CSV table of C-alpha atoms in Angstrom, one decimal:
chain,number,residue,atom,x,y,z
A,12,UNK,CA,-0.3,7.3,29.2
A,13,UNK,CA,-1.7,5.7,25.9
A,14,UNK,CA,0.4,3.2,24.3
A,15,UNK,CA,2.2,4.0,20.7
A,16,UNK,CA,3.0,1.0,18.3
A,17,UNK,CA,5.2,1.3,15.1
A,18,UNK,CA,4.7,-1.5,12.9
A,19,UNK,CA,7.7,-1.5,10.4
A,20,UNK,CA,7.7,-2.9,6.9
A,21,UNK,CA,11.1,-3.1,5.4
A,22,UNK,CA,11.3,-1.6,1.9
A,23,UNK,CA,7.4,-1.1,1.7
A,24,UNK,CA,6.8,1.3,-1.1
A,25,UNK,CA,4.5,4.3,-1.1
A,26,UNK,CA,3.4,3.9,-4.6
A,27,UNK,CA,2.4,0.2,-4.2
A,28,UNK,CA,0.7,0.8,-0.8
A,29,UNK,CA,-0.8,4.1,-1.7
A,30,UNK,CA,-1.8,3.8,-5.3
A,31,UNK,CA,-1.4,0.3,-6.7
A,32,UNK,CA,-2.4,-1.8,-4.0
A,33,UNK,CA,-4.7,0.6,-1.7
A,34,UNK,CA,-8.0,-0.4,-2.8
A,35,UNK,CA,-7.1,-4.1,-1.7
A,36,UNK,CA,-5.7,-3.0,1.8
A,37,UNK,CA,-8.7,-2.7,3.9
A,38,UNK,CA,-7.0,-2.9,7.3
A,39,UNK,CA,-4.3,-0.2,6.3
A,40,UNK,CA,-7.0,2.2,4.9
A,41,UNK,CA,-8.9,2.1,8.1
A,42,UNK,CA,-5.7,2.9,10.0
A,43,UNK,CA,-5.4,5.9,7.8
A,44,UNK,CA,-9.3,7.3,8.2
A,45,UNK,CA,-8.6,9.5,11.0
A,46,UNK,CA,-5.1,10.0,10.3
A,47,UNK,CA,-2.5,10.8,7.6
A,48,UNK,CA,-0.2,8.8,5.3
A,49,UNK,CA,2.5,9.6,2.6
A,50,UNK,CA,6.1,9.3,1.6
A,51,UNK,CA,8.9,9.2,4.5
A,52,UNK,CA,12.2,10.4,3.4
A,53,UNK,CA,14.9,8.1,4.0
A,54,UNK,CA,18.5,8.1,4.9
A,55,UNK,CA,21.4,8.8,2.5
A,56,UNK,CA,22.0,6.0,1.5
A,57,UNK,CA,18.5,4.7,1.9
A,58,UNK,CA,19.7,1.1,3.1
A,59,UNK,CA,18.3,-0.8,6.2
A,60,UNK,CA,21.5,-0.1,7.9
A,61,UNK,CA,21.7,2.8,8.7
A,62,UNK,CA,17.8,3.8,8.1
A,63,UNK,CA,16.1,1.9,10.9
A,64,UNK,CA,18.6,3.1,13.5
A,65,UNK,CA,18.3,6.7,12.1
A,66,UNK,CA,14.4,6.2,12.9
A,67,UNK,CA,14.8,5.1,16.3
A,68,UNK,CA,17.8,7.3,17.6
A,69,UNK,CA,16.6,10.3,15.3
A,70,UNK,CA,20.3,10.8,14.3
A,71,UNK,CA,21.6,10.5,10.7
A,72,UNK,CA,24.2,8.1,9.2
A,73,UNK,CA,27.0,10.6,9.8
A,74,UNK,CA,26.3,11.3,13.3
A,75,UNK,CA,25.8,7.4,13.9
A,76,UNK,CA,29.1,6.4,12.0
A,77,UNK,CA,27.1,3.8,10.0
A,78,UNK,CA,27.5,4.4,6.1
A,79,UNK,CA,25.9,0.9,5.5
A,80,UNK,CA,26.3,-2.8,6.6
A,81,UNK,CA,30.1,-2.5,6.0
A,82,UNK,CA,32.3,0.3,7.3
A,83,UNK,CA,35.8,0.8,7.7
A,84,UNK,CA,37.4,0.3,11.0
A,85,UNK,CA,40.5,2.4,10.2
A,86,UNK,CA,42.3,3.8,7.3
A,87,UNK,CA,44.3,0.5,6.5
A,88,UNK,CA,43.0,-1.0,3.1
A,89,UNK,CA,41.6,-4.3,4.4
A,90,UNK,CA,39.8,-3.4,7.6
A,91,UNK,CA,36.3,-3.8,7.3
A,92,UNK,CA,33.8,-3.9,10.2
A,93,UNK,CA,30.0,-4.8,10.1
A,94,UNK,CA,27.6,-2.6,12.2
A,95,UNK,CA,25.9,-4.2,15.3
A,96,UNK,CA,24.4,-2.7,18.3
A,97,UNK,CA,27.5,-2.5,20.3
A,98,UNK,CA,28.8,0.3,18.0
A,99,UNK,CA,25.6,2.4,18.4
A,100,UNK,CA,26.3,5.3,20.6
A,101,UNK,CA,23.1,7.0,20.9
A,102,UNK,CA,20.0,6.1,22.6
A,103,UNK,CA,16.9,4.3,20.9
A,104,UNK,CA,13.6,5.4,21.4
A,105,UNK,CA,13.1,2.3,23.9
A,106,UNK,CA,16.1,3.1,26.0
A,107,UNK,CA,15.0,6.9,26.3
A,108,UNK,CA,11.5,5.7,27.4
A,109,UNK,CA,13.3,3.0,29.7
A,110,UNK,CA,14.6,5.7,31.9
A,111,UNK,CA,11.4,7.3,32.5
A,112,UNK,CA,10.0,4.1,33.6
A,113,UNK,CA,7.8,3.0,30.4
A,114,UNK,CA,8.2,-0.4,29.3
A,115,UNK,CA,8.9,-1.3,25.5
A,116,UNK,CA,8.9,-4.1,23.2
A,117,UNK,CA,11.2,-4.2,20.1
A,118,UNK,CA,10.8,-7.0,17.8
A,119,UNK,CA,13.1,-7.4,14.8
A,120,UNK,CA,14.7,-4.0,14.6
A,121,UNK,CA,18.0,-4.0,12.5
A,122,UNK,CA,21.0,-3.5,14.5
A,123,UNK,CA,19.5,-4.7,17.9
A,124,UNK,CA,21.9,-7.9,17.9
A,125,UNK,CA,23.6,-8.5,20.0
A,126,UNK,CA,20.5,-7.8,22.4
A,127,UNK,CA,21.2,-5.2,25.1
A,128,UNK,CA,18.9,-4.7,28.2
A,129,UNK,CA,15.8,-3.3,28.0
A,130,UNK,CA,12.9,-2.1,30.2
A,131,UNK,CA,10.6,-4.6,28.5
A,132,UNK,CA,11.0,-7.2,26.0
A,133,UNK,CA,13.8,-7.4,22.8
A,134,UNK,CA,14.0,-9.9,20.0
A,135,UNK,CA,16.9,-9.2,17.7
A,136,UNK,CA,16.8,-8.9,13.6
A,137,UNK,CA,17.9,-10.6,10.6
A,138,UNK,CA,21.6,-9.4,11.4
A,139,UNK,CA,21.7,-12.1,14.1
A,140,UNK,CA,24.0,-14.9,12.9
A,141,UNK,CA,21.4,-17.8,13.8
A,142,UNK,CA,18.8,-18.8,16.4
A,143,UNK,CA,21.5,-21.0,18.0
A,144,UNK,CA,22.8,-17.6,19.4
A,145,UNK,CA,21.0,-15.7,22.0
A,146,UNK,CA,18.5,-13.4,20.2
A,147,UNK,CA,16.3,-12.3,22.9
A,148,UNK,CA,16.3,-9.9,26.2
A,149,UNK,CA,15.6,-11.4,28.5
A,150,UNK,CA,17.3,-14.6,27.6
A,151,UNK,CA,14.2,-16.7,28.8
A,152,UNK,CA,12.0,-15.3,26.3
A,153,UNK,CA,13.6,-17.5,23.7
A,154,UNK,CA,12.1,-20.4,25.1
A,155,UNK,CA,8.7,-18.7,25.1
A,156,UNK,CA,9.2,-17.9,21.3
A,157,UNK,CA,9.8,-21.4,20.7
A,158,UNK,CA,6.7,-22.5,22.7
A,159,UNK,CA,4.6,-20.2,20.6
A,160,UNK,CA,6.1,-20.7,17.1
A,161,UNK,CA,8.5,-23.5,17.2
A,162,UNK,CA,11.8,-22.5,15.2
A,163,UNK,CA,11.7,-18.8,14.9
A,164,UNK,CA,13.0,-17.2,11.5
A,165,UNK,CA,15.1,-14.4,11.6
A,166,UNK,CA,15.4,-14.2,7.7
A,167,UNK,CA,15.0,-16.0,4.4
A,168,UNK,CA,17.8,-18.3,3.5
A,169,UNK,CA,19.7,-17.0,0.3
A,170,UNK,CA,16.8,-14.6,-1.4
A,171,UNK,CA,18.9,-14.0,-4.3
A,172,UNK,CA,17.9,-17.5,-6.1
A,173,UNK,CA,16.0,-18.7,-9.1
A,174,UNK,CA,14.0,-20.9,-6.9
A,175,UNK,CA,11.0,-18.3,-6.5
A,176,UNK,CA,8.6,-20.7,-5.0
A,177,UNK,CA,10.7,-21.5,-2.0
A,178,UNK,CA,11.3,-17.7,-1.4
A,179,UNK,CA,7.3,-17.4,-1.1
A,180,UNK,CA,7.1,-20.3,1.1
A,181,UNK,CA,9.9,-19.1,3.4
A,182,UNK,CA,8.6,-15.3,3.3
A,183,UNK,CA,5.3,-16.4,4.1
A,184,UNK,CA,6.3,-18.7,6.9
A,185,UNK,CA,8.8,-16.0,8.5
A,186,UNK,CA,6.0,-13.4,8.2
A,187,UNK,CA,3.4,-15.6,10.2
A,188,UNK,CA,5.7,-16.6,12.7
A,189,UNK,CA,6.8,-12.7,13.3
A,190,UNK,CA,3.4,-11.4,13.5
A,191,UNK,CA,2.5,-14.5,15.7
A,192,UNK,CA,5.2,-13.7,18.3
A,193,UNK,CA,4.0,-9.8,18.1
A,194,UNK,CA,0.6,-11.1,19.0
A,195,UNK,CA,1.7,-12.9,22.1
A,196,UNK,CA,4.3,-10.2,23.2
A,197,UNK,CA,1.4,-7.6,22.9
A,198,UNK,CA,-1.2,-9.3,24.7
A,199,UNK,CA,0.9,-11.7,27.4
A,200,UNK,CA,3.4,-8.9,28.3
A,201,UNK,CA,3.3,-5.2,29.9
A,202,UNK,CA,4.0,-2.4,27.3
A,203,UNK,CA,3.9,1.3,26.5
A,204,UNK,CA,5.9,1.5,23.4
A,205,UNK,CA,5.6,-1.3,20.5
A,206,UNK,CA,7.9,-1.6,17.5
A,207,UNK,CA,8.4,-4.3,15.1
A,208,UNK,CA,10.2,-4.8,11.6
A,209,UNK,CA,8.9,-7.3,9.1
A,210,UNK,CA,11.8,-7.9,6.4
A,211,UNK,CA,9.4,-9.9,4.3
A,212,UNK,CA,8.5,-6.9,1.7
A,213,UNK,CA,12.3,-6.5,0.9
A,214,UNK,CA,12.8,-10.0,0.2
A,215,UNK,CA,9.8,-10.2,-1.9
A,216,UNK,CA,10.7,-7.0,-3.9
A,217,UNK,CA,14.2,-8.0,-4.7
A,218,UNK,CA,13.1,-11.4,-5.8
A,219,UNK,CA,9.7,-10.6,-7.7
A,220,UNK,CA,10.1,-7.2,-9.2
A,221,UNK,CA,10.6,-8.3,-12.9
A,222,UNK,CA,7.6,-10.4,-12.3
A,223,UNK,CA,5.6,-7.6,-11.2
A,224,UNK,CA,6.9,-4.5,-13.1
A,225,UNK,CA,5.8,-4.4,-16.7
A,226,UNK,CA,8.7,-2.1,-17.7
A,227,UNK,CA,11.4,-4.4,-16.5
A,228,UNK,CA,13.4,-5.7,-19.3
A,229,UNK,CA,12.9,-9.0,-17.8
A,230,UNK,CA,9.3,-8.9,-17.5
A,231,UNK,CA,7.6,-12.0,-18.6
A,232,UNK,CA,3.6,-11.1,-18.9
A,233,UNK,CA,2.7,-14.8,-18.5
A,234,UNK,CA,4.8,-15.3,-15.3
A,235,UNK,CA,3.1,-17.4,-12.6
A,236,UNK,CA,4.7,-14.9,-10.0
A,237,UNK,CA,3.2,-12.0,-11.9
A,238,UNK,CA,1.1,-11.2,-8.6
A,239,UNK,CA,3.4,-12.5,-5.7
A,240,UNK,CA,4.3,-9.0,-4.7
A,241,UNK,CA,0.3,-7.8,-4.8
A,242,UNK,CA,-0.6,-11.0,-3.0
A,243,UNK,CA,1.9,-10.7,-0.3
A,244,UNK,CA,0.9,-6.9,0.5
A,245,UNK,CA,-2.7,-8.3,1.0
A,246,UNK,CA,-1.4,-11.0,3.3
A,247,UNK,CA,0.3,-8.3,4.9
A,248,UNK,CA,-2.8,-6.2,5.4
A,249,UNK,CA,-4.5,-9.2,6.8
A,250,UNK,CA,-1.6,-9.6,9.4
A,251,UNK,CA,-1.7,-6.1,10.4
A,252,UNK,CA,-5.6,-6.2,10.8
A,253,UNK,CA,-5.1,-9.2,13.2
A,254,UNK,CA,-2.4,-7.4,15.0
A,255,UNK,CA,-3.9,-4.1,15.9
A,256,UNK,CA,-6.9,-5.5,17.1
A,257,UNK,CA,-5.3,-6.8,19.9
A,258,UNK,CA,-3.6,-3.3,20.9
A,259,UNK,CA,-5.4,-1.4,23.7
A,260,UNK,CA,-8.2,1.0,22.9
A,261,UNK,CA,-6.7,4.5,21.6
A,262,UNK,CA,-3.3,3.2,20.7
A,263,UNK,CA,-1.4,5.4,18.5
A,264,UNK,CA,-0.2,3.4,15.4
A,265,UNK,CA,2.4,4.0,12.9
A,266,UNK,CA,3.4,2.0,10.1
A,267,UNK,CA,6.9,3.0,8.5
A,268,UNK,CA,9.3,1.8,6.1
A,269,UNK,CA,13.2,2.5,5.8
A,270,UNK,CA,13.2,3.1,2.1
A,271,UNK,CA,10.9,2.1,-1.0
A,272,UNK,CA,11.8,0.2,-4.2
A,273,UNK,CA,12.3,0.7,-7.9
A,274,UNK,CA,13.2,-1.1,-11.0
A,275,UNK,CA,16.7,-1.7,-11.3
A,276,UNK,CA,18.3,-1.5,-14.9
A,277,UNK,CA,21.4,-3.2,-14.1
A,278,UNK,CA,24.8,-2.8,-12.4
A,279,UNK,CA,28.0,-0.6,-13.1
A,280,UNK,CA,31.2,-2.5,-12.6
A,281,UNK,CA,32.6,0.6,-10.5
A,282,UNK,CA,35.9,-0.6,-9.7
A,283,UNK,CA,36.3,-1.4,-13.6
A,284,UNK,CA,35.3,1.7,-14.5
A,285,UNK,CA,37.8,3.4,-11.8
A,286,UNK,CA,40.4,1.2,-13.7
A,287,UNK,CA,39.3,2.2,-17.1
A,288,UNK,CA,39.6,5.8,-15.5
A,289,UNK,CA,43.0,5.5,-14.5
A,290,UNK,CA,42.1,6.0,-10.7
A,291,UNK,CA,42.5,2.3,-9.8
A,292,UNK,CA,45.8,0.2,-10.9
A,293,UNK,CA,46.3,-3.6,-10.5
A,294,UNK,CA,49.5,-5.4,-10.3
A,295,UNK,CA,47.9,-7.9,-12.4
A,296,UNK,CA,44.6,-8.4,-14.0
A,297,UNK,CA,42.1,-11.2,-12.6
A,298,UNK,CA,41.5,-14.1,-15.2
A,299,UNK,CA,38.0,-14.2,-13.9
A,300,UNK,CA,35.4,-12.0,-11.8
A,301,UNK,CA,36.9,-11.3,-8.4
A,302,UNK,CA,35.6,-9.3,-5.4
A,303,UNK,CA,37.7,-6.1,-4.5
A,304,UNK,CA,38.1,-7.9,-1.0
A,305,UNK,CA,40.2,-10.7,-2.6
A,306,UNK,CA,42.3,-8.5,-4.7
A,307,UNK,CA,43.2,-6.3,-1.6
A,308,UNK,CA,44.0,-9.4,0.6
A,309,UNK,CA,46.0,-10.8,-2.1
A,310,UNK,CA,48.1,-7.5,-2.4
A,311,UNK,CA,47.0,-7.1,-6.1
A,312,UNK,CA,46.5,-3.4,-6.1
A,313,UNK,CA,49.4,-1.2,-7.0
A,314,UNK,CA,48.5,1.4,-4.2
A,315,UNK,CA,51.6,3.6,-5.2
A,316,UNK,CA,49.8,4.1,-8.2
A,317,UNK,CA,45.9,3.9,-7.2
A,318,UNK,CA,44.0,7.1,-6.2
A,319,UNK,CA,40.6,5.7,-5.5
A,320,UNK,CA,38.8,2.2,-4.8
A,321,UNK,CA,35.2,1.3,-4.4
A,322,UNK,CA,32.7,-0.7,-2.3
A,323,UNK,CA,29.9,-2.1,-4.1
A,324,UNK,CA,26.2,-2.6,-3.2
A,325,UNK,CA,22.7,-0.9,-3.7
A,326,UNK,CA,24.9,2.2,-3.8
A,327,UNK,CA,28.8,3.0,-4.3
A,328,UNK,CA,31.2,4.1,-1.8
A,329,UNK,CA,34.3,5.8,-3.1
A,330,UNK,CA,37.4,5.7,-1.0
A,331,UNK,CA,40.6,7.8,-1.9
A,332,UNK,CA,44.1,6.9,-1.1
A,333,UNK,CA,45.5,9.7,0.7
A,334,UNK,CA,49.1,10.4,1.6
A,335,UNK,CA,49.5,10.5,5.4
A,336,UNK,CA,46.1,9.0,6.1
A,337,UNK,CA,46.2,5.5,4.0
A,338,UNK,CA,49.3,3.6,4.4
A,339,UNK,CA,50.7,3.9,0.6
A,340,UNK,CA,48.5,6.9,0.1
A,341,UNK,CA,49.2,8.8,-3.2
A,342,UNK,CA,46.8,11.9,-3.2
A,343,UNK,CA,48.4,14.9,-1.5
A,344,UNK,CA,46.3,16.5,1.0
A,345,UNK,CA,46.5,19.8,-0.8
A,346,UNK,CA,45.1,18.0,-4.0
A,347,UNK,CA,42.5,16.1,-2.2
A,348,UNK,CA,39.4,18.4,-2.9
A,349,UNK,CA,40.5,18.5,-6.4
A,350,UNK,CA,40.7,14.9,-6.9
A,351,UNK,CA,37.7,14.2,-5.3
A,352,UNK,CA,35.6,16.9,-7.5
A,353,UNK,CA,37.1,15.2,-10.7
A,354,UNK,CA,35.9,11.9,-9.9
A,355,UNK,CA,32.8,13.5,-9.0
A,356,UNK,CA,32.4,15.0,-11.9
A,357,UNK,CA,33.4,11.9,-14.0
A,358,UNK,CA,30.8,9.7,-11.8
A,359,UNK,CA,28.0,12.0,-12.9
A,360,UNK,CA,28.7,11.9,-16.4
A,361,UNK,CA,28.3,7.8,-16.6
A,362,UNK,CA,26.1,6.8,-19.3
A,363,UNK,CA,24.4,3.6,-20.0
A,364,UNK,CA,26.0,1.5,-22.7
A,365,UNK,CA,23.9,3.7,-25.4
A,366,UNK,CA,25.7,6.9,-24.4
A,367,UNK,CA,22.7,8.4,-22.4
A,368,UNK,CA,23.5,9.7,-19.1
A,369,UNK,CA,21.9,7.9,-16.2
A,370,UNK,CA,21.6,10.6,-13.9
A,371,UNK,CA,23.9,9.7,-11.0
A,372,UNK,CA,24.0,11.8,-8.0
A,373,UNK,CA,27.1,12.1,-6.0
A,374,UNK,CA,27.4,13.1,-2.1
A,375,UNK,CA,30.2,14.4,-0.1
A,376,UNK,CA,29.7,13.1,3.4
A,377,UNK,CA,30.3,16.3,5.1
A,378,UNK,CA,27.6,18.2,3.1
A,379,UNK,CA,24.8,16.0,3.8
A,380,UNK,CA,25.4,14.9,7.7
A,381,UNK,CA,25.1,16.8,10.7
A,382,UNK,CA,28.2,15.1,12.2
A,383,UNK,CA,30.8,12.8,10.8
A,384,UNK,CA,31.8,10.1,13.0
A,385,UNK,CA,33.9,6.9,12.5
A,386,UNK,CA,35.5,6.6,8.8
A,387,UNK,CA,33.2,7.7,6.0
A,388,UNK,CA,33.5,6.9,2.4
A,389,UNK,CA,35.0,9.8,0.5
A,390,UNK,CA,31.9,9.9,-2.0
A,391,UNK,CA,28.8,8.4,-1.5
A,392,UNK,CA,27.5,7.4,-5.1
A,393,UNK,CA,23.8,6.8,-6.1
A,394,UNK,CA,24.0,5.4,-9.8
A,395,UNK,CA,21.3,6.6,-11.6
A,396,UNK,CA,19.5,7.8,-8.9
A,397,UNK,CA,19.8,4.4,-7.5
A,398,UNK,CA,18.2,2.7,-10.7
A,399,UNK,CA,21.6,0.8,-11.1
A,400,UNK,CA,23.7,-0.9,-8.7
A,401,UNK,CA,27.2,-0.5,-7.9
A,402,UNK,CA,29.3,-3.9,-8.6
A,403,UNK,CA,32.3,-4.0,-6.7
A,404,UNK,CA,33.9,-7.2,-8.4
A,405,UNK,CA,36.6,-6.7,-10.9
A,406,UNK,CA,37.1,-8.4,-14.2
A,407,UNK,CA,33.6,-8.1,-15.5
A,408,UNK,CA,33.4,-8.2,-19.3
A,409,UNK,CA,32.1,-4.8,-19.5
A,410,UNK,CA,31.4,-2.0,-17.3
A,411,UNK,CA,27.6,-2.6,-17.6
A,412,UNK,CA,26.0,-5.6,-16.7
A,413,UNK,CA,22.0,-6.6,-16.4
A,414,UNK,CA,22.8,-9.5,-13.7
A,415,UNK,CA,24.0,-8.9,-10.4
A,416,UNK,CA,27.2,-10.2,-9.1
A,417,UNK,CA,25.7,-11.4,-6.1
A,418,UNK,CA,22.8,-13.3,-7.3
A,419,UNK,CA,19.4,-12.6,-8.9
A,420,UNK,CA,18.0,-9.3,-8.0
A,421,UNK,CA,15.8,-7.1,-10.3
A,422,UNK,CA,15.1,-4.0,-7.8
A,423,UNK,CA,17.0,-1.4,-6.1
A,424,UNK,CA,15.9,1.0,-3.1
A,425,UNK,CA,14.3,4.2,-3.4
A,426,UNK,CA,14.7,7.3,-1.3
A,427,UNK,CA,11.3,7.4,-0.2
A,428,UNK,CA,9.4,5.0,2.1
A,429,UNK,CA,6.3,5.0,3.7
A,430,UNK,CA,4.6,6.2,6.6
A,431,UNK,CA,1.0,6.1,8.0
A,432,UNK,CA,-0.2,7.1,11.4
A,433,UNK,CA,-3.9,6.8,12.8
A,434,UNK,CA,-4.0,10.1,14.2
A,435,UNK,CA,-2.3,13.3,13.9
A,436,UNK,CA,0.1,14.3,11.1
A,437,UNK,CA,2.9,12.2,9.8
A,438,UNK,CA,6.4,13.0,9.8
A,439,UNK,CA,8.4,13.9,6.6
A,440,UNK,CA,11.8,12.3,7.4
A,441,UNK,CA,12.9,9.0,8.7
A,442,UNK,CA,14.6,10.8,11.6
A,443,UNK,CA,11.7,12.9,12.6
A,444,UNK,CA,9.8,9.5,13.8
A,445,UNK,CA,11.9,9.5,16.9
A,446,UNK,CA,10.6,12.9,18.1
A,447,UNK,CA,7.1,12.0,17.0
A,448,UNK,CA,7.2,9.0,19.7
A,449,UNK,CA,8.8,10.9,22.5
A,450,UNK,CA,6.7,13.7,22.1
A,451,UNK,CA,3.6,11.5,22.4
A,452,UNK,CA,5.2,10.3,25.9
A,453,UNK,CA,5.9,14.0,26.7
A,454,UNK,CA,9.8,13.1,26.8
A,455,UNK,CA,12.3,15.7,25.7
């Protein structure tokens, strides 16, 4: 059976890759000559977790039970748990192939920490606490990696910063080391299936979008970082060319991303909005911007009067305070749908500071997922179709902000990522990548 390789580029965007920069990406263009390429519809929400794990299991976020990096552990107010490999209950592509005797290499795929046994080799992702922890399977692979590249880089330290040159330096170093490890693995180890994920595009987009996009309100046409994103795509193309030359002849090669990228207009202080609407009631107002987690931990929320609260991020998650479900639930179960629909309607009516509707999309989990596992939010909110971020903090001076509450960030995720295959037809949805690979190996 011929080899199959996936090169994952976190956040790589179809408009950038296939339109704006296409003519300057010769190696990627060459891969597409006898194949196909286009948009890959991501998960809802289109975020690293759960999107990559949906790709490699074929399961949507509800079935996986992951609704983001942070999820509710139970129905108490302060029980937040972080997604990791131990909580993945479905087989990945490499686990299914391993049972059939195929060998795999998985490099940097999110939600592979802590490392699980694999019929082959595994290097965990940026969600690993640090390289002080074991990040490989087998354990001995860590020593080989250090021999190949020295100190391996899982991620860029604090990419939301004004020190832009440091971000460029660290992203290039990280990408170089990841592709160097990939080259050693594909040439020195036996494999049938290879998959890697490079985080660099995501870090570059979030750090430099305002410098790149002339329509962004922060754009400076004279910025020294105006071409930072374009230059990085050209560099990635070179790295992809170097790596794919090392694959066995007739290898099927895919490029995929977990979501795209777009301009972020600003942030909506979603908990402050809930307070303004009377859904969230505090015992006392904070004197400064405070995270919702801190208010919960310090018992500053009047749960007996509160109907809803939210977790922020690139999307918003609304939790309802339901009687008999949450410890101090207020909403009766027979009025749950009425309240949920009421909040959904008001969220969809949110305007910008000039009174123009921003086009928010609000999802009920049971309407978009095949199954619901673990504890989902009651509503998933794409503010302005993800042109606005959900700010979870409380005590902001106003509802609309044009700076991020977790550091400089000028871009938000977009629903469509990229996909490209050097032979055959591309999948349309991110969950279909799994089936494309298994079909190649004639595994059902």
